[in-house]
Tab-separated table of C-alpha atoms in Angstrom:
chain	number	residue	atom	x	y	z
A	17	MET	CA	186.017	-64.714	120.571
A	18	THR	CA	187.119	-68.325	120.976
A	19	ASN	CA	190.323	-68.875	122.928
A	20	HIS	CA	192.350	-72.066	122.564
A	21	ARG	CA	194.769	-73.168	125.289
A	22	ILE	CA	197.907	-74.518	123.616
A	23	ALA	CA	200.724	-76.400	125.334
A	24	LEU	CA	204.113	-75.786	123.717
A	25	ILE	CA	206.829	-78.406	124.186
A	26	PRO	CA	209.909	-77.204	122.245
A	27	GLY	CA	211.888	-80.288	123.288
A	28	ASP	CA	215.334	-80.817	121.830
A	29	GLY	CA	217.571	-79.607	119.022
A	30	ILE	CA	215.819	-77.700	116.280
A	31	GLY	CA	212.497	-78.161	118.047
A	32	THR	CA	213.276	-74.988	119.964
A	33	GLU	CA	213.953	-73.175	116.667
A	34	VAL	CA	210.874	-74.179	114.656
A	35	LEU	CA	208.116	-73.599	117.203
A	36	PRO	CA	208.506	-69.773	117.338
A	37	PRO	CA	207.831	-69.441	113.563
A	38	ALA	CA	204.767	-71.653	113.989
A	39	GLN	CA	203.559	-69.381	116.799
A	40	GLN	CA	204.007	-66.303	114.616
A	41	VAL	CA	201.872	-67.876	111.910
A	42	LEU	CA	199.211	-68.977	114.387
A	43	ASP	CA	198.896	-65.525	115.910
A	44	ILE	CA	198.447	-63.879	112.496
A	45	LEU	CA	195.704	-66.348	111.600
A	46	GLY	CA	194.017	-65.838	114.955
A	47	ARG	CA	193.731	-62.108	114.331
A	48	ARG	CA	192.479	-62.703	110.810
A	49	HIS	CA	189.866	-65.329	111.655
A	50	GLY	CA	188.705	-64.135	115.050
A	51	PHE	CA	190.178	-66.511	117.613
A	52	THR	CA	192.968	-66.285	120.164
A	53	LEU	CA	195.548	-68.737	121.427
A	54	SER	CA	196.996	-68.709	124.911
A	55	TYR	CA	200.268	-70.578	125.244
A	56	THR	CA	201.818	-72.453	128.136
A	57	SER	CA	205.402	-73.415	127.373
A	58	TYR	CA	207.138	-76.393	128.941
A	59	ASP	CA	210.680	-75.468	127.979
A	60	ASP	CA	212.522	-77.979	130.162
A	61	TRP	CA	210.656	-81.116	129.074
A	62	SER	CA	213.584	-82.479	127.113
A	63	CYS	CA	216.647	-84.685	127.014
A	64	GLU	CA	218.577	-81.992	128.869
A	65	ARG	CA	216.125	-82.423	131.709
A	66	TYR	CA	216.634	-86.179	131.561
A	67	LEU	CA	220.405	-85.787	131.789
A	68	ARG	CA	219.970	-83.421	134.718
A	69	GLU	CA	217.117	-85.060	136.650
A	70	GLY	CA	216.595	-88.533	135.185
A	71	ALA	CA	213.177	-87.839	133.641
A	72	MET	CA	212.034	-86.264	130.381
A	73	MET	CA	209.084	-84.550	132.077
A	74	PRO	CA	207.719	-84.266	135.635
A	75	ALA	CA	205.774	-87.129	137.152
A	76	ASP	CA	202.576	-85.065	136.852
A	77	GLY	CA	203.293	-84.068	133.233
A	78	LEU	CA	200.099	-85.499	131.773
A	79	ALA	CA	198.010	-83.829	134.468
A	80	ARG	CA	199.551	-80.473	133.516
A	81	LEU	CA	198.548	-80.982	129.887
A	82	ARG	CA	195.082	-82.389	130.552
A	83	ASP	CA	193.186	-79.086	130.435
A	84	LYS	CA	194.808	-77.870	127.209
A	85	ASP	CA	193.008	-77.898	123.874
A	86	ALA	CA	196.068	-79.099	121.955
A	87	VAL	CA	199.791	-79.738	122.280
A	88	LEU	CA	202.339	-78.413	119.778
A	89	LEU	CA	205.629	-80.312	120.016
A	90	GLY	CA	208.977	-79.364	118.484
A	91	ALA	CA	211.208	-82.449	118.552
A	92	VAL	CA	212.550	-85.116	120.887
A	93	GLY	CA	216.050	-86.602	120.838
A	94	HIS	CA	219.671	-86.011	121.837
A	95	PRO	CA	222.864	-87.958	121.005
A	96	ALA	CA	223.580	-88.480	124.712
A	97	VAL	CA	220.186	-90.088	125.410
A	98	PRO	CA	219.144	-93.378	123.766
A	99	ASP	CA	216.069	-92.905	121.590
A	100	HIS	CA	214.006	-95.488	123.449
A	101	ILE	CA	214.491	-93.467	126.638
A	102	SER	CA	213.651	-90.075	125.142
A	103	LEU	CA	210.610	-91.303	123.213
A	104	TRP	CA	209.205	-93.501	125.964
A	105	GLY	CA	209.839	-90.740	128.468
A	106	LEU	CA	207.834	-88.019	126.719
A	107	LEU	CA	206.282	-88.592	123.311
A	108	ILE	CA	204.788	-92.048	123.784
A	109	PRO	CA	203.322	-91.420	127.268
A	110	ILE	CA	201.465	-88.411	125.832
A	111	ARG	CA	200.183	-90.416	122.870
A	112	ARG	CA	198.998	-93.289	125.036
A	113	GLY	CA	197.890	-91.369	128.100
A	114	PHE	CA	195.668	-89.182	125.927
A	115	ARG	CA	194.480	-92.022	123.659
A	116	GLN	CA	195.861	-90.372	120.534
A	117	TYR	CA	195.325	-93.519	118.526
A	118	VAL	CA	195.358	-91.874	115.078
A	119	ASN	CA	198.668	-90.669	113.683
A	120	LEU	CA	197.832	-88.620	110.598
A	121	ARG	CA	200.545	-87.763	108.075
A	122	PRO	CA	199.597	-85.891	104.888
A	123	ILE	CA	201.891	-86.180	101.872
A	124	ARG	CA	201.946	-83.610	99.090
A	125	VAL	CA	204.383	-82.671	96.343
A	126	PHE	CA	204.651	-78.878	96.324
A	127	GLU	CA	205.639	-76.850	93.295
A	128	GLY	CA	209.184	-75.698	93.875
A	129	ILE	CA	210.388	-78.834	95.659
A	130	ASP	CA	211.995	-81.377	93.390
A	131	SER	CA	211.115	-84.927	94.319
A	132	PRO	CA	213.876	-87.514	93.905
A	133	VAL	CA	211.180	-89.733	92.389
A	134	ARG	CA	210.540	-89.196	88.684
A	135	GLY	CA	206.812	-89.972	88.895
A	136	ALA	CA	206.083	-87.708	91.880
A	137	ARG	CA	204.590	-84.708	90.108
A	138	VAL	CA	203.029	-81.534	91.458
A	139	GLY	CA	199.249	-81.739	91.654
A	140	GLU	CA	199.216	-85.525	91.341
A	141	VAL	CA	200.731	-86.740	94.620
A	142	ASP	CA	198.408	-85.799	97.478
A	143	PHE	CA	197.583	-88.541	99.953
A	144	VAL	CA	197.552	-89.250	103.673
A	145	VAL	CA	198.887	-92.083	105.792
A	146	VAL	CA	196.647	-93.067	108.709
A	147	ARG	CA	198.835	-94.902	111.217
A	148	GLU	CA	197.670	-96.779	114.308
A	149	ASN	CA	199.441	-94.962	117.124
A	150	VAL	CA	199.116	-96.719	120.491
A	151	GLU	CA	199.332	-100.502	120.104
A	152	GLY	CA	200.401	-102.922	117.363
A	153	GLU	CA	204.078	-103.695	117.059
A	154	TYR	CA	205.043	-100.934	119.510
A	155	SER	CA	203.439	-102.575	122.519
A	156	GLU	CA	205.002	-102.746	125.954
A	157	ALA	CA	204.525	-106.524	126.161
A	158	GLY	CA	207.753	-108.518	126.267
A	159	GLY	CA	211.059	-108.428	128.043
A	160	ARG	CA	214.713	-109.406	128.265
A	161	LEU	CA	216.098	-112.631	129.737
A	162	ASN	CA	219.576	-113.798	130.675
A	163	ARG	CA	221.207	-110.412	130.174
A	164	GLY	CA	224.914	-110.655	129.517
A	165	PHE	CA	224.972	-114.425	128.974
A	166	PRO	CA	225.439	-116.274	125.650
A	167	ASP	CA	221.779	-117.318	125.701
A	168	GLU	CA	220.507	-113.768	126.225
A	169	MET	CA	217.201	-113.133	124.526
A	170	ALA	CA	214.646	-110.398	123.895
A	171	VAL	CA	210.922	-110.895	123.291
A	172	GLN	CA	208.686	-108.192	121.832
A	173	GLU	CA	204.983	-108.932	121.496
A	174	ALA	CA	202.749	-107.234	118.928
A	175	VAL	CA	199.300	-106.476	120.342
A	176	PHE	CA	196.339	-105.931	117.996
A	177	THR	CA	192.914	-105.518	119.599
A	178	ARG	CA	189.565	-105.523	117.845
A	179	ALA	CA	188.655	-102.226	119.484
A	180	GLY	CA	191.986	-100.608	118.607
A	181	VAL	CA	192.064	-101.671	114.973
A	182	THR	CA	188.357	-101.032	114.357
A	183	ARG	CA	188.389	-97.454	115.631
A	184	LEU	CA	191.404	-96.670	113.437
A	185	LEU	CA	189.797	-98.236	110.362
A	186	ASP	CA	186.567	-96.316	110.912
A	187	TYR	CA	188.559	-93.077	111.036
A	188	ALA	CA	190.435	-93.988	107.841
A	189	PHE	CA	187.298	-94.993	105.918
A	190	HIS	CA	185.499	-91.806	107.003
A	191	LEU	CA	188.505	-89.797	105.818
A	192	ALA	CA	188.484	-91.600	102.460
A	193	GLU	CA	184.775	-90.699	102.108
A	194	GLN	CA	185.695	-87.024	102.448
A	195	ARG	CA	188.594	-87.248	100.002
A	196	LYS	CA	188.752	-89.223	96.747
A	197	GLY	CA	186.991	-92.359	97.991
A	198	ARG	CA	189.984	-94.716	97.837
A	199	LEU	CA	191.650	-96.608	100.665
A	200	THR	CA	194.669	-98.913	100.668
A	201	SER	CA	195.425	-101.182	103.613
A	202	ALA	CA	199.022	-102.140	104.390
A	203	THR	CA	199.399	-105.772	105.432
A	204	LYS	CA	201.841	-108.675	105.546
A	205	SER	CA	199.453	-111.552	106.052
A	206	ASN	CA	201.493	-113.816	103.800
A	207	GLY	CA	204.275	-113.849	106.392
A	208	ILE	CA	202.871	-112.738	109.747
A	209	VAL	CA	200.469	-115.483	110.585
A	210	HIS	CA	198.263	-114.131	113.391
A	211	THR	CA	198.073	-110.347	113.648
A	212	MET	CA	197.991	-109.502	109.957
A	213	PRO	CA	195.213	-111.937	108.946
A	214	PHE	CA	193.270	-110.492	111.909
A	215	TRP	CA	193.936	-106.983	110.563
A	216	ASP	CA	192.795	-108.028	107.066
A	217	GLU	CA	189.569	-109.536	108.428
A	218	LEU	CA	188.739	-106.330	110.269
A	219	VAL	CA	189.463	-104.197	107.186
A	220	ALA	CA	187.013	-106.268	105.131
A	221	GLU	CA	184.475	-106.168	107.954
A	222	ARG	CA	184.573	-102.382	108.311
A	223	ALA	CA	184.664	-101.801	104.553
A	224	ALA	CA	181.131	-103.219	104.349
A	225	SER	CA	179.906	-100.142	106.240
A	226	PHE	CA	181.478	-97.806	103.671
A	227	PRO	CA	180.227	-99.069	100.288
A	228	GLN	CA	181.096	-95.796	98.553
A	229	VAL	CA	184.807	-96.217	99.356
A	230	GLY	CA	186.830	-98.382	97.012
A	231	TRP	CA	189.566	-100.268	98.830
A	232	ASP	CA	192.368	-102.723	98.315
A	233	GLN	CA	195.224	-104.165	100.324
A	234	GLU	CA	198.931	-104.411	99.592
A	235	HIS	CA	201.696	-106.338	101.277
A	236	ILE	CA	204.039	-103.875	102.923
A	237	ASP	CA	207.064	-104.743	100.777
A	238	ALA	CA	205.142	-104.287	97.524
A	239	LEU	CA	203.453	-101.178	98.908
A	240	ALA	CA	206.810	-99.570	99.708
A	241	ALA	CA	207.876	-100.165	96.116
A	242	LYS	CA	204.630	-98.693	94.758
A	243	PHE	CA	205.070	-95.560	96.906
A	244	VAL	CA	208.167	-94.955	94.795
A	245	LEU	CA	206.937	-96.263	91.440
A	246	GLU	CA	203.312	-95.003	91.518
A	247	PRO	CA	202.912	-92.401	94.289
A	248	ALA	CA	200.015	-90.676	92.512
A	249	ARG	CA	197.735	-93.712	92.791
A	250	PHE	CA	197.162	-93.359	96.557
A	251	ASP	CA	194.550	-91.435	98.522
A	252	VAL	CA	194.230	-92.806	102.066
A	253	VAL	CA	196.670	-95.466	103.260
A	254	VAL	CA	195.885	-97.159	106.576
A	255	ALA	CA	198.548	-99.111	108.421
A	256	SER	CA	199.619	-100.579	111.718
A	257	ASN	CA	201.977	-98.725	114.042
A	258	LEU	CA	205.244	-100.054	112.579
A	259	PHE	CA	204.163	-100.160	108.937
A	260	GLY	CA	202.623	-96.694	109.146
A	261	ASP	CA	205.762	-95.285	110.748
A	262	ILE	CA	207.985	-96.571	107.951
A	263	LEU	CA	205.601	-95.760	105.104
A	264	SER	CA	205.004	-92.173	106.204
A	265	ASP	CA	208.720	-91.354	106.389
A	266	LEU	CA	209.257	-92.967	102.994
A	267	ALA	CA	206.368	-90.946	101.581
A	268	ALA	CA	207.814	-87.702	102.987
A	269	ALA	CA	211.088	-88.454	101.210
A	270	VAL	CA	209.197	-89.178	97.988
A	271	ALA	CA	207.567	-85.737	98.342
A	272	GLY	CA	211.016	-84.178	98.386
A	273	SER	CA	211.848	-83.271	101.978
A	274	ILE	CA	211.195	-84.710	105.403
A	275	GLY	CA	211.739	-81.160	106.683
A	276	VAL	CA	208.315	-80.174	105.350
A	277	ALA	CA	206.355	-83.152	106.680
A	278	PRO	CA	203.839	-82.685	109.551
A	279	ALA	CA	202.085	-85.139	111.835
A	280	ALA	CA	198.992	-85.120	114.019
A	281	ASN	CA	198.443	-87.442	116.983
A	282	LEU	CA	194.681	-87.379	117.305
A	283	ASN	CA	192.176	-88.316	119.944
A	284	PRO	CA	189.170	-88.118	117.569
A	285	GLU	CA	186.633	-88.227	120.396
A	286	ARG	CA	188.268	-85.080	121.881
A	287	GLU	CA	188.183	-86.521	125.379
A	288	PHE	CA	191.846	-85.559	125.625
A	289	PRO	CA	194.080	-83.008	123.895
A	290	SER	CA	195.621	-84.010	120.582
A	291	MET	CA	199.275	-83.374	119.772
A	292	PHE	CA	200.868	-81.961	116.605
A	293	GLU	CA	204.534	-82.238	115.616
A	294	PRO	CA	206.880	-82.006	112.627
A	295	VAL	CA	208.302	-85.321	111.461
A	296	HIS	CA	211.914	-84.179	111.063
A	297	GLY	CA	213.139	-84.869	114.600
A	298	SER	CA	215.694	-82.901	116.605
A	299	ALA	CA	218.420	-82.830	113.886
A	300	PRO	CA	221.361	-82.327	116.295
A	301	ASP	CA	223.766	-81.887	113.362
A	302	ILE	CA	222.231	-78.483	112.524
A	303	ALA	CA	220.778	-77.472	115.898
A	304	GLY	CA	221.791	-74.000	117.002
A	305	ARG	CA	222.835	-72.842	113.543
A	306	GLY	CA	219.556	-71.079	112.731
A	307	ILE	CA	219.010	-72.906	109.448
A	308	ALA	CA	216.230	-75.356	110.349
A	309	ASN	CA	213.277	-75.614	107.978
A	310	PRO	CA	210.191	-74.334	109.861
A	311	LEU	CA	207.621	-75.697	107.384
A	312	GLY	CA	207.110	-79.029	109.164
A	313	ALA	CA	206.158	-77.206	112.371
A	314	ILE	CA	204.067	-74.629	110.498
A	315	TRP	CA	202.133	-77.313	108.594
A	316	SER	CA	201.630	-79.153	111.909
A	317	ALA	CA	200.204	-75.914	113.309
A	318	ALA	CA	197.809	-75.807	110.344
A	319	MET	CA	196.654	-79.327	111.151
A	320	MET	CA	196.107	-78.195	114.727
A	321	LEU	CA	193.903	-75.304	113.586
A	322	ASP	CA	191.874	-77.647	111.403
A	323	HIS	CA	191.379	-79.977	114.385
A	324	LEU	CA	190.332	-77.020	116.557
A	325	GLY	CA	187.603	-76.053	114.081
A	326	HIS	CA	189.306	-73.479	111.851
A	327	PRO	CA	189.680	-75.137	108.426
A	328	GLU	CA	189.818	-71.817	106.567
A	329	ALA	CA	192.733	-70.647	108.714
A	330	ALA	CA	194.491	-73.962	108.145
A	331	ARG	CA	194.009	-73.564	104.394
A	332	ASP	CA	195.495	-70.068	104.547
A	333	ILE	CA	198.656	-71.592	105.989
A	334	THR	CA	199.032	-74.330	103.392
A	335	ASP	CA	198.297	-71.805	100.623
A	336	ALA	CA	201.073	-69.567	101.960
A	337	MET	CA	203.420	-72.553	102.137
A	338	ALA	CA	202.639	-73.396	98.521
A	339	ALA	CA	203.188	-69.774	97.502
A	340	VAL	CA	206.553	-69.348	99.204
A	341	LEU	CA	207.816	-72.525	97.534
A	342	ALA	CA	206.340	-71.844	94.086
A	343	LYS	CA	206.823	-68.082	93.765
A	344	THR	CA	210.123	-67.382	95.509
A	345	ASP	CA	213.626	-68.797	95.545
A	346	VAL	CA	213.963	-68.462	99.326
A	347	ARG	CA	214.976	-71.865	100.653
A	348	THR	CA	216.572	-73.305	103.769
A	349	PRO	CA	219.647	-75.528	103.146
A	350	ASP	CA	217.658	-78.784	103.306
A	351	LEU	CA	215.736	-77.499	100.261
A	352	GLY	CA	218.888	-76.481	98.412
A	353	GLY	CA	219.028	-72.834	99.486
A	354	THR	CA	220.956	-70.632	101.877
A	355	ALA	CA	218.187	-68.894	103.845
A	356	THR	CA	218.112	-68.935	107.616
A	357	THR	CA	215.055	-70.046	109.546
A	358	ALA	CA	214.239	-66.385	110.257
A	359	GLU	CA	214.628	-65.302	106.622
A	360	PHE	CA	212.451	-68.128	105.371
A	361	THR	CA	209.809	-67.395	108.024
A	362	ASP	CA	209.796	-63.677	107.169
A	363	LYS	CA	209.132	-64.440	103.513
A	364	LEU	CA	206.279	-66.809	104.370
A	365	LEU	CA	204.747	-64.250	106.749
A	366	GLU	CA	204.968	-61.632	104.031
A	367	LEU	CA	202.990	-63.843	101.664
A	368	LEU	CA	200.568	-64.842	104.392
């Protein structure tokens, strides 16, 4: 029987509330499909730790995670800690230290969740955003000068490398081959004069190796509008770090709830562990009330199982998610209901 070593980082806010339901689901699927999961929990890697000790995780944090098969993360963020400190103290070092250069965010309109977008219909909207995850606009190049003076300035450099962009594009084109054979590239080469034309050139270059994939490119402003006006037209959308970040959150809202949205931070070569996390963040306004939606974490757990080589188990999870939304009226408050996290989880486990 295969055993997978999973690192659990509950983190902050509702992260501590949504990981236990994901574990329950994982353990049921392990028994059903013949694998086991052994968990190591890092409960104090969080903003509370930062406030207490000045660091989000220990100095040897990456070394502690290195031998794991995957990382399941709850959420990062606290009102008392600036976001750039919490993210750059935990989430981003893991992404970059483990070369998790693909951020994968599937988007699907489920029956039973009303989209705020009139054209986002069940069975028609089902696409994935492939976001570059370790360079681009979120580089560490730059700095601050003349702090506190009238001529104070900040410089942030975008860094696009041929190796970094090419490996992401190859992943996205391969994914499009396995899906509906369509790829859309997000760009802004009419306004950003160096990095985006470089991105466009590499997209065209790599597309030649995937003749069976039809592709086009859209400027980011027009693409954002088309996500709302024509969400059913997309299959695989590939984007830089900043554009992919914005587009994937917009797409989750189009699908009806950011509380359902999952994300995978992948090292496709499997030289390092990959990390899986819900998109919703720590939600401090509802933390501790027991009403968080666990579906984002549960869907992230399904993506983890798929990555670990158990696609049938992953499909069981998404089928159960679809069933609990389509066949019952049990909903957490973010979906218009009154169920607690525990009540919602119990109903999903019953269907599973």
